[in-house]
GROMACS .gro file of C-alpha atoms in nm:
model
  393
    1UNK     CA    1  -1.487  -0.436  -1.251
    2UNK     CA    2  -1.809  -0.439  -1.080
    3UNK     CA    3  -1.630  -0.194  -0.823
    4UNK     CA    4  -1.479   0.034  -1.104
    5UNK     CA    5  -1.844   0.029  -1.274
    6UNK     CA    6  -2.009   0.172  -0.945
    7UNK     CA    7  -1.690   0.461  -0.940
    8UNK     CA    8  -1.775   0.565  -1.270
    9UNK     CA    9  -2.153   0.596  -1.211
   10UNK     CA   10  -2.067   0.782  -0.908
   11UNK     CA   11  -1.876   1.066  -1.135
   12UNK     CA   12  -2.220   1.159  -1.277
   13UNK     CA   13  -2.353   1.264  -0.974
   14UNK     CA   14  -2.046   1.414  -0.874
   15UNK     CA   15  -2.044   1.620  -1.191
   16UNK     CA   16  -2.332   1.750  -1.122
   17UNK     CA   17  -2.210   1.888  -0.722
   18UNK     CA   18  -1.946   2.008  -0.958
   19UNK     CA   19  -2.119   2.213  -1.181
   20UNK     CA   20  -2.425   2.275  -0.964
   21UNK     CA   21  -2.161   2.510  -0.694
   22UNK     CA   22  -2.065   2.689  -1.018
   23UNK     CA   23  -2.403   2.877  -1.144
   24UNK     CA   24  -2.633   3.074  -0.977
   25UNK     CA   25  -2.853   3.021  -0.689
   26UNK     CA   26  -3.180   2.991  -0.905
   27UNK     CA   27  -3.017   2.769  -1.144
   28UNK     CA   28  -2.872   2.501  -0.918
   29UNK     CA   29  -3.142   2.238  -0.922
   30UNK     CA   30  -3.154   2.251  -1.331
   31UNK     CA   31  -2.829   2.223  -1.379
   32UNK     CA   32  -2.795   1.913  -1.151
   33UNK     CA   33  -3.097   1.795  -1.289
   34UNK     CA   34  -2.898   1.793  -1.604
   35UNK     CA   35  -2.658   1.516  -1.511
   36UNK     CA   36  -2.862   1.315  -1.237
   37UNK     CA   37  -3.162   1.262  -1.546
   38UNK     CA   38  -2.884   1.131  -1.764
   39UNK     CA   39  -2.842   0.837  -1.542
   40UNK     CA   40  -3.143   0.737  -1.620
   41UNK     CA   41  -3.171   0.803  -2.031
   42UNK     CA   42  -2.897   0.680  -2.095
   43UNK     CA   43  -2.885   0.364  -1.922
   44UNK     CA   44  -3.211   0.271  -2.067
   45UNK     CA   45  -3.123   0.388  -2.458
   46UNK     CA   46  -2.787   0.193  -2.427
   47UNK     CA   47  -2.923  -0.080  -2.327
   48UNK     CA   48  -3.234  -0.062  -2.637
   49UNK     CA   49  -2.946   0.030  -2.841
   50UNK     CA   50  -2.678   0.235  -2.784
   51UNK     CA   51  -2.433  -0.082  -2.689
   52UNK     CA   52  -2.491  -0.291  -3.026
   53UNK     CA   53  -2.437   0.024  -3.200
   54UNK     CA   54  -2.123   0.116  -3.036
   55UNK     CA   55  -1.959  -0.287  -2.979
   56UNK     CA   56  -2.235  -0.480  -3.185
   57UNK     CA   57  -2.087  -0.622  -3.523
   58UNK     CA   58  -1.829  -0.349  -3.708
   59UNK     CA   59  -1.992  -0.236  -4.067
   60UNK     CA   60  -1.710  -0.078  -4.216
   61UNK     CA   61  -1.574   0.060  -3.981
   62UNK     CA   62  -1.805   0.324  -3.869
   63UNK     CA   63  -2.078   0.180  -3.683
   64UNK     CA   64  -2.165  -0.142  -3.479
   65UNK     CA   65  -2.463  -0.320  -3.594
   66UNK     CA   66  -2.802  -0.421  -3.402
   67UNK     CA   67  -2.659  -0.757  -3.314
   68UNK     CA   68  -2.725  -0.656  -2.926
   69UNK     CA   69  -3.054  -0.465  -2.931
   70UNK     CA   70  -3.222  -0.494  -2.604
   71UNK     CA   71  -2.897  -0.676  -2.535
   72UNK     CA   72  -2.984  -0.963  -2.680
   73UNK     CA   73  -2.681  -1.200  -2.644
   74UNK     CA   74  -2.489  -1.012  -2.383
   75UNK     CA   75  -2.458  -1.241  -2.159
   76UNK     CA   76  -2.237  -1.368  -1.845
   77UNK     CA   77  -1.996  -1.550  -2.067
   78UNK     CA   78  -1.693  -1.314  -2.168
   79UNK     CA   79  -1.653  -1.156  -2.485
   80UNK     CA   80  -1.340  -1.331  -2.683
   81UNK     CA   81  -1.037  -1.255  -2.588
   82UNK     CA   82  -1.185  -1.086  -2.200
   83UNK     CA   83  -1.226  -1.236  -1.870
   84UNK     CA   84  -1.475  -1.062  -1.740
   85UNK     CA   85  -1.875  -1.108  -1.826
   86UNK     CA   86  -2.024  -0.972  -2.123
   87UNK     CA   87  -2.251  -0.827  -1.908
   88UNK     CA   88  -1.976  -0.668  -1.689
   89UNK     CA   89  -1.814  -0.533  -2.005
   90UNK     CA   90  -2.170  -0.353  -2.125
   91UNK     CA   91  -2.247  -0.178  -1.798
   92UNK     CA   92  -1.917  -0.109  -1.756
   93UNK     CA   93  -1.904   0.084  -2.075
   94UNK     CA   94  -2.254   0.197  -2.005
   95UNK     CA   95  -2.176   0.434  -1.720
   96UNK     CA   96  -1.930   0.636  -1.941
   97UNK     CA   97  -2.218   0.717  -2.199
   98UNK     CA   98  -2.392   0.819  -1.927
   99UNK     CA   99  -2.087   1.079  -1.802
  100UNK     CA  100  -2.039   1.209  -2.172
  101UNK     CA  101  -2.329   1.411  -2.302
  102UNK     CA  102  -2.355   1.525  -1.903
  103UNK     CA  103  -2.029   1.673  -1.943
  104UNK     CA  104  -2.166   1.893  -2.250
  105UNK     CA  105  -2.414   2.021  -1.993
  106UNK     CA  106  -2.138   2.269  -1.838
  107UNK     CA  107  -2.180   2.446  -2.217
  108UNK     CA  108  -2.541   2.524  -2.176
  109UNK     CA  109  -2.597   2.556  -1.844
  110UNK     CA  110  -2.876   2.833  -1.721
  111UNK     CA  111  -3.004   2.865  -2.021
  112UNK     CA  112  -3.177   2.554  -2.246
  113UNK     CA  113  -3.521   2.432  -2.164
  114UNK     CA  114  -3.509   2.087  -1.998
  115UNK     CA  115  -3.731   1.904  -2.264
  116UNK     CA  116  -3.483   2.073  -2.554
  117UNK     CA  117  -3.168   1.933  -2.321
  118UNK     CA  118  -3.345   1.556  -2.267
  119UNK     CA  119  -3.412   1.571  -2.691
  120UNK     CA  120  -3.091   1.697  -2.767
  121UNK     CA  121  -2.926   1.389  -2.512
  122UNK     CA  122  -3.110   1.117  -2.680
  123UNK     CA  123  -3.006   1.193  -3.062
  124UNK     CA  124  -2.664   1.297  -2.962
  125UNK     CA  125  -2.601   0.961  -2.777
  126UNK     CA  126  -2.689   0.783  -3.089
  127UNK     CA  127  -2.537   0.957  -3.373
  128UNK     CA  128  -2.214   1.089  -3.197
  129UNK     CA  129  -2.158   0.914  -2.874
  130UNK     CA  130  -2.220   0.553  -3.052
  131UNK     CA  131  -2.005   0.576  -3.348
  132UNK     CA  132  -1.750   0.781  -3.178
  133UNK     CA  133  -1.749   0.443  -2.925
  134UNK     CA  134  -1.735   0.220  -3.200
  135UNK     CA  135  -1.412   0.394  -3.407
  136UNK     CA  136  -1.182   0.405  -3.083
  137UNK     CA  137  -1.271   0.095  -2.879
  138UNK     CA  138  -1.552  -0.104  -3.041
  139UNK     CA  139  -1.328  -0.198  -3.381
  140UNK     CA  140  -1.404   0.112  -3.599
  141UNK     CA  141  -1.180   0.279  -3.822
  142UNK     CA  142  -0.929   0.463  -3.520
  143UNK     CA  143  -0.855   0.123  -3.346
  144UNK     CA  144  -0.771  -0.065  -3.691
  145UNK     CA  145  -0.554   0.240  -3.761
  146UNK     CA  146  -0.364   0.245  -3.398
  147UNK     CA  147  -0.554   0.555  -3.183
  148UNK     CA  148  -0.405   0.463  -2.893
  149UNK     CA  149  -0.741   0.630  -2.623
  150UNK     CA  150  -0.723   0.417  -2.286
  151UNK     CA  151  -1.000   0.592  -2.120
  152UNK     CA  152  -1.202   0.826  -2.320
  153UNK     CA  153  -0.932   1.133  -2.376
  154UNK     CA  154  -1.153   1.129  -2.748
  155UNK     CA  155  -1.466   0.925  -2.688
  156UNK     CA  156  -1.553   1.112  -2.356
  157UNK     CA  157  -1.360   1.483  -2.317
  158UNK     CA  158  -1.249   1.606  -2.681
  159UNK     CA  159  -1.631   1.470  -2.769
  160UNK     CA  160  -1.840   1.640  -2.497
  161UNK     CA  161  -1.628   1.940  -2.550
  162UNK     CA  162  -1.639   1.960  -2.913
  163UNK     CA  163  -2.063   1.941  -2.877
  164UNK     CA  164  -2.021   2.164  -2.583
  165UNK     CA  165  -1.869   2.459  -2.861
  166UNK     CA  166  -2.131   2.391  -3.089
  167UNK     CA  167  -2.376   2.395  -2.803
  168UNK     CA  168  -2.259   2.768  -2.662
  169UNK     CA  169  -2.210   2.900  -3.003
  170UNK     CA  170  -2.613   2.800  -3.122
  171UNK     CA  171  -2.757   2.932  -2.778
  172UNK     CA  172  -2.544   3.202  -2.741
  173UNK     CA  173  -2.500   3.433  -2.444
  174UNK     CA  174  -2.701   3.358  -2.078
  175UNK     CA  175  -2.940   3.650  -2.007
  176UNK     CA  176  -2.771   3.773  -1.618
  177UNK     CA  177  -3.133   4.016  -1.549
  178UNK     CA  178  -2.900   4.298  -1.423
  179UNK     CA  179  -2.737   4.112  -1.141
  180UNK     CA  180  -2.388   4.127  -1.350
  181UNK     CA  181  -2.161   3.835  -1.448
  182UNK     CA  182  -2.275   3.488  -1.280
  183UNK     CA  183  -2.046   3.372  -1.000
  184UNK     CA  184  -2.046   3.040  -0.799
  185UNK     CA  185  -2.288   3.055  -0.552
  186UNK     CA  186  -2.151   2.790  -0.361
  187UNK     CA  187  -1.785   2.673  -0.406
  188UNK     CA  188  -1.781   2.402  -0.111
  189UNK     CA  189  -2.012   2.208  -0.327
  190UNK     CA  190  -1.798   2.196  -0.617
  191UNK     CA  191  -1.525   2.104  -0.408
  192UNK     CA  192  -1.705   1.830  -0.328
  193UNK     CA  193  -1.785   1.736  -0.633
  194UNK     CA  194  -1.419   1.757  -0.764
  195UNK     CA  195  -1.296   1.519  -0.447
  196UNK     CA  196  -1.561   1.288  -0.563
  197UNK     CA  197  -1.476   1.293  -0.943
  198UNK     CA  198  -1.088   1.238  -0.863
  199UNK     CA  199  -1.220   0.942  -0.630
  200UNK     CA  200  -1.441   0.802  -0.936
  201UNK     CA  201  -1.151   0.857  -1.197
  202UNK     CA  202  -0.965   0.575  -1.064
  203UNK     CA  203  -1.275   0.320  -1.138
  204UNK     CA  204  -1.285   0.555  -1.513
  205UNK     CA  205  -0.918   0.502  -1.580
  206UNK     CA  206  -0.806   0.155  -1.403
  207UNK     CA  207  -1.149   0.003  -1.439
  208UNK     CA  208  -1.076   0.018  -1.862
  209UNK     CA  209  -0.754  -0.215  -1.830
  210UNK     CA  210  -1.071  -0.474  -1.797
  211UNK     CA  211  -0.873  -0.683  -1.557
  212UNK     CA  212  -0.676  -0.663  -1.144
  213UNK     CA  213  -0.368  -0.655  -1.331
  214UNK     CA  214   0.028  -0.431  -1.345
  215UNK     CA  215  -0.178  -0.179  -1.634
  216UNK     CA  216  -0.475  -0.110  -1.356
  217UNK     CA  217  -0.213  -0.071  -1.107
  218UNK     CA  218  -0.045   0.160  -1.333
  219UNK     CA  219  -0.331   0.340  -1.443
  220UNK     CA  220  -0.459   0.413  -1.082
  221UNK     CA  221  -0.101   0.541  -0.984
  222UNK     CA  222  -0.068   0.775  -1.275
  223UNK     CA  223  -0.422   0.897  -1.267
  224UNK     CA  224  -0.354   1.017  -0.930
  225UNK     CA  225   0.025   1.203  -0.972
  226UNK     CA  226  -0.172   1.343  -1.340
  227UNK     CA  227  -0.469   1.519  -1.102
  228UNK     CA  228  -0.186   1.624  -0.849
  229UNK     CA  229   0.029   1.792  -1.079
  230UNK     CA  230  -0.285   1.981  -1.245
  231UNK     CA  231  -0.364   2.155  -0.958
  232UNK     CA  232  -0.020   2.237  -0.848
  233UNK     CA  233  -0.010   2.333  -1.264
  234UNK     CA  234  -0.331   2.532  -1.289
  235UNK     CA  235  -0.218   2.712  -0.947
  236UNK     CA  236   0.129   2.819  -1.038
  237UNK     CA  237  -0.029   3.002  -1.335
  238UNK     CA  238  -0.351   3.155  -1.161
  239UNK     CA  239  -0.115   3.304  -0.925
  240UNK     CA  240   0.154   3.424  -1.146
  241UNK     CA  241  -0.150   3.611  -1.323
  242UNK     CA  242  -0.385   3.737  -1.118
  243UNK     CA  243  -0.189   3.718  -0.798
  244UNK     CA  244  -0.429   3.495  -0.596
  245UNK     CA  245  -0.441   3.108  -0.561
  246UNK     CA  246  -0.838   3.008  -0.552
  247UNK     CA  247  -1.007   2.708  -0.420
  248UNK     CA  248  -1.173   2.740  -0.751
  249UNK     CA  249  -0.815   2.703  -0.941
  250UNK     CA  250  -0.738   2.376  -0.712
  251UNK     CA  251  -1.047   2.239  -0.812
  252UNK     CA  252  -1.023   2.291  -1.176
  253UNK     CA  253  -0.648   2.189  -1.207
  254UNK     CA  254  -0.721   1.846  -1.063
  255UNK     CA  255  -0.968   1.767  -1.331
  256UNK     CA  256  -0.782   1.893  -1.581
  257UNK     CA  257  -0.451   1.693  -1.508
  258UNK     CA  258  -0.763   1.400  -1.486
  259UNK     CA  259  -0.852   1.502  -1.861
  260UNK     CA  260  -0.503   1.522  -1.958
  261UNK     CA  261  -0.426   1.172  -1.847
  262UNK     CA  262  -0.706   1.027  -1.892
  263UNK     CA  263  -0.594   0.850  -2.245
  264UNK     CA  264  -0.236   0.779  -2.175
  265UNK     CA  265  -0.335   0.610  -1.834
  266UNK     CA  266  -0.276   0.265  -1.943
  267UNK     CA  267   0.087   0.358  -2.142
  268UNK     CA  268   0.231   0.607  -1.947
  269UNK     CA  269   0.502   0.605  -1.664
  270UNK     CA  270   0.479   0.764  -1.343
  271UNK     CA  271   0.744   1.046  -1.492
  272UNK     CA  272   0.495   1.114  -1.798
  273UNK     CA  273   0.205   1.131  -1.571
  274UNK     CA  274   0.349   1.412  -1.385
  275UNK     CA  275   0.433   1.613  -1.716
  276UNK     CA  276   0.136   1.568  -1.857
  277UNK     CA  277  -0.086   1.674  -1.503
  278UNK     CA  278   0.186   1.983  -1.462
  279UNK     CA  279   0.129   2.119  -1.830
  280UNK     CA  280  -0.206   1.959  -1.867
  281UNK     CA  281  -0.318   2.236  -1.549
  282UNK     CA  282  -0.112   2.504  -1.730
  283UNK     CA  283  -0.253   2.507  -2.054
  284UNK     CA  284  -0.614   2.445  -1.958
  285UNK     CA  285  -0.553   2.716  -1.768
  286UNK     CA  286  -0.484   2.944  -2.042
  287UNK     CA  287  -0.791   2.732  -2.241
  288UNK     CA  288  -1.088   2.899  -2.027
  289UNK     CA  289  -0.995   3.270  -2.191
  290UNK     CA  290  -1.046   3.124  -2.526
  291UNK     CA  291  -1.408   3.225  -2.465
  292UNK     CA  292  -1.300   3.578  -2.403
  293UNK     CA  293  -1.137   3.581  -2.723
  294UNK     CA  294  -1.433   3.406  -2.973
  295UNK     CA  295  -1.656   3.548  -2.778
  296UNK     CA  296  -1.865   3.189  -2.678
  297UNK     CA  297  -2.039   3.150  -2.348
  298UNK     CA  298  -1.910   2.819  -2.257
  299UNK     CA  299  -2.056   2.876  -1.914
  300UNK     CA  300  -1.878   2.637  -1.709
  301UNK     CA  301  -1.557   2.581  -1.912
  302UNK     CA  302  -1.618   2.278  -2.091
  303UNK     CA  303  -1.416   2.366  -2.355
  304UNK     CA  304  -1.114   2.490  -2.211
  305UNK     CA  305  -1.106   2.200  -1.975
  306UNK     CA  306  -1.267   1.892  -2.137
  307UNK     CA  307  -1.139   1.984  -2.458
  308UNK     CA  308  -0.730   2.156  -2.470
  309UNK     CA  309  -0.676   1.912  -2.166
  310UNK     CA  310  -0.841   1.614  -2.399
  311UNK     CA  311  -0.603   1.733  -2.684
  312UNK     CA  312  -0.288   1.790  -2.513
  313UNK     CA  313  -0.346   1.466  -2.364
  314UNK     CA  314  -0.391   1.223  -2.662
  315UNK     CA  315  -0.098   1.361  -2.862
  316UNK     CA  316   0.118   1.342  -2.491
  317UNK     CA  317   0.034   0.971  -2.542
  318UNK     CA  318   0.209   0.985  -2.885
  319UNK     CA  319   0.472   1.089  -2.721
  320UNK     CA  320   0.557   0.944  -2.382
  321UNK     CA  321   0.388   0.610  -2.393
  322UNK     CA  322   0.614   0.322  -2.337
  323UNK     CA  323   0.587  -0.018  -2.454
  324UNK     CA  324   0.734  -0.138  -2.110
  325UNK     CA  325   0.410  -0.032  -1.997
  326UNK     CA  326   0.143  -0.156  -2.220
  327UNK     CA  327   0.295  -0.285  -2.534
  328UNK     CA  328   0.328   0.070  -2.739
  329UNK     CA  329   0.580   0.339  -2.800
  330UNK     CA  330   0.547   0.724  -2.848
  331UNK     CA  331   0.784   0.981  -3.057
  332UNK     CA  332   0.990   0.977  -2.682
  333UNK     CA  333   1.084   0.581  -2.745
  334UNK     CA  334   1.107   0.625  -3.135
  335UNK     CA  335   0.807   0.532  -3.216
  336UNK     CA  336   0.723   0.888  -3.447
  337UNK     CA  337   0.426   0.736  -3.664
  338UNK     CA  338   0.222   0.713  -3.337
  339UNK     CA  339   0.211   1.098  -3.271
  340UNK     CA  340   0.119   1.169  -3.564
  341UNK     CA  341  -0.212   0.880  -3.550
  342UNK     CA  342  -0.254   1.067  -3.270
  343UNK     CA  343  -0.270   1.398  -3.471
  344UNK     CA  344  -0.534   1.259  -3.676
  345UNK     CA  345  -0.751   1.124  -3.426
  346UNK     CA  346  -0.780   1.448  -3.262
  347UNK     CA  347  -0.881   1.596  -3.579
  348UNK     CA  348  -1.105   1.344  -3.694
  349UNK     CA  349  -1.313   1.367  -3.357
  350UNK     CA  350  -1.313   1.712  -3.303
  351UNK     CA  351  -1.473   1.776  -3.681
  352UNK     CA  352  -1.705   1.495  -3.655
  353UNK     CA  353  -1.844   1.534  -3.304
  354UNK     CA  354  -1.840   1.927  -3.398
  355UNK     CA  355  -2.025   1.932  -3.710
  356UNK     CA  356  -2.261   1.642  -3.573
  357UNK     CA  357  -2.363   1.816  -3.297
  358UNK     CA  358  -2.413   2.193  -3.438
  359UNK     CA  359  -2.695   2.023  -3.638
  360UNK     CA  360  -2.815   1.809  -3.386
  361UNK     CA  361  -2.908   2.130  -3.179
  362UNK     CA  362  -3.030   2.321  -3.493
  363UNK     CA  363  -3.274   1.988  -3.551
  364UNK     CA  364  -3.391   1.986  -3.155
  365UNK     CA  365  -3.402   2.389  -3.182
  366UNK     CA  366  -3.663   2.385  -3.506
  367UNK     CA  367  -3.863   2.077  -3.311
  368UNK     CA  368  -3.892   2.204  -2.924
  369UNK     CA  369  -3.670   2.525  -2.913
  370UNK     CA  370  -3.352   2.567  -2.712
  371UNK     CA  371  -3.419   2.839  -2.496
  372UNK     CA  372  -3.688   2.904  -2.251
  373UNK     CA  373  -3.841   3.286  -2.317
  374UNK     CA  374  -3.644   3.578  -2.150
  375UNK     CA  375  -3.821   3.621  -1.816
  376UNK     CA  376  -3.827   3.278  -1.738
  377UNK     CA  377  -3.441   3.272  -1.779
  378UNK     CA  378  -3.392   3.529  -1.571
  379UNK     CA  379  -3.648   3.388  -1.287
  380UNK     CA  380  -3.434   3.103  -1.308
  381UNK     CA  381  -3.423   2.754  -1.486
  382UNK     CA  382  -3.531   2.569  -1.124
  383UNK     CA  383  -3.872   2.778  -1.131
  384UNK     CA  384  -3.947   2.804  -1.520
  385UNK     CA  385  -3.828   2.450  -1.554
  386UNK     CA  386  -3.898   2.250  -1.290
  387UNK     CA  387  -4.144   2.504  -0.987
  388UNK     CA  388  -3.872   2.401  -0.737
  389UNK     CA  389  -3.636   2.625  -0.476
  390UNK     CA  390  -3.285   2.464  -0.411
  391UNK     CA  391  -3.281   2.665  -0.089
  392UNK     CA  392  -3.588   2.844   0.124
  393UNK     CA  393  -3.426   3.171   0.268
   0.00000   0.00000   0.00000
């Protein structure tokens, strides 16, 4: 666990390679900035608070109580019914608040001011991230009611990318100063940062079986065959459309067959995993030209990636998980009610961490403003922001 903690911290830094190769020279140091500075907020707020909101005693179902502020009585004794140290469990769960509001930073990327971003972070950790934590895993309203989310398909993808809509819709479009549409300015760092993220999944998805047992063994093996099928997914349909497989398209399929699987890890076959990588490439393929239709600037495809691939991935655990594997059935292994608590949770979380965040940014926009003036947006966050060069020509 300590092993699977360290992988998961390493996907923030990772995520940031990831999105850093994807936006423009001038803007690569502020949008890795972004997820490297996250590290650090959010460890220290979930340790002040954001674990005994999220695990601390349930009040009614919808939010933990203050019983661990400052983590007061998380200790190295395990939690009842665990093996591992309380302390293990809270670091543990830690590193993926630290990976969720990063994600959202794909959505707003080259164009929020870094004070509005760090503001924005904070608030949305407490009042989205925390409660959201709380309903699926920390004995909130979705666990008592069956949500079957092994790894974060709600807590950490649907959630980042439901914030990450609201985020693109309230900032609206990046200014581009002429130079036409933004393209990658440097793809072998998001490569990178993709081979590193599919390395760190397997701490994210075995690591939350919470034990060296036959469901971390299970979820490291289907995490893997889920990311391999997305890219062969998200490739079959690049090229069947535009004609040309991209290094781009490999890199994006493999995270999103990591989304897809992501919450079935721990109750899906081998079979399953495959299916769900395959179609989980496929349709978050066809998710990324949902911006061309409702016209939102999700600038690094949060949305189409984080969120249909979060989607089609809890209701595919509705329907292929298999008690052989963890204890539960799907609609597959006639187990129909679970689809459709499946259906709900998806519903319940998008609205929620939706609605929560568009006023969240409205609050931090009448406070500190969103977006830095014009010309420093088209100098480039990494001089407006932060008077640094990622690379001296």
């Amino acid at each position: 666990m300590i092993i699977c903690s360290a992988l998961v911290m390493l996907m923030v830094p990772a995520l940031a390679l990831f999105y850093g190769g994807l936006v423009q020279a001038r803007n690569v140091l502020s949008t890795t900035m972004h997820s490297f500075v996250l590290l650090g907020l959010c460890g220290i707020l979930w340790a002040i608070f954001g674990y005994s909101l999220a695990f601390g005693t349930d009040h009614g179902g919808v939010i933990g109580g203050f019983s661990h502020l400052f983590l007061q009585g998380v200790g190295l004794t395990p939690r009842e019914g665990e093996r591992i140290p309380h302390l293990q469990f809270m670091i543990f769960q830690g590193m993926f608040a630290a990976l969720t509001p990063a994600l959202i930073s794909g959505a707003y990327a080259e164009r929020i001011k870094f004070k509005a971003m760090v503001l924005f972070s904070a608030i949305w950790m407490a009042l989205i991230y925390c409660p959201m934590a709380h309903w699926v895993w920390g004995g909130g309203w979705l666990m008592r009611l069956g949500a079957l989310d092994f790894a974060g398909g709600a807590v950490v993808h649907m959630c980042s990318a439901a914030a990450a809509l609201a985020a693109a819709q309230v900032l609206g479009h990046r200014l581009n100063g002429g130079t036409g549409p933004g393209l990658p300015h440097n793809l072998p760092l998001t490569v990178l940062g993709a081979g590193l993220l599919w390395f760190g999944w397997f701490g994210f998805n075995a690591g939350s079986a919470l034990a060296a047992n036959a469901v971390a063994v299970n979820a490291f093996v289907v995490t893997h065959l889920a990311a391999a099928g997305g890219v062969l997914g998200w490739l079959f349909c690049e090229w069947r459309h535009t004609g040309i497989p991209t290094t781009l398209g490999a890199a994006s399929g493999a995270l999103a067959g990591l989304v897809a699987i992501t919450p079935a890890a721990g109750f899906v076959d081998a079979r399953a995993a495959i299916i769900l990588g395959l179609t989980g490439g496929m349709v978050c393929y066809g998710g990324i030209f949902l911006k061309r239709v409702f016209r939102y600037d999700d600038a690094l495809d949060v949305v189409g990636i984080h969120g249909i691939g979060g989607i089609w991935g809890a209701l595919g655990v509705g329907v292929f998980a298999r008690a052989s594997i963890n204890g539960v059935n799907g609609w597959l292994y006639g187990n129909f009610w679970q689809f459709w608590v499946q259906a709900l949770s998806v519903a319940a979380t998008l609205a929620f961490c939706y609605c929560g965040s568009f006023l969240i940014l409205k609050l931090v926009d009448a406070l500190v403003g969103l977006r830095p003036e014009a010309e420093n947006e088209i100098i480039g966050l990494d001089q407006s922001q932060h008077r640094e060069r990622a690379y001296q020509w």
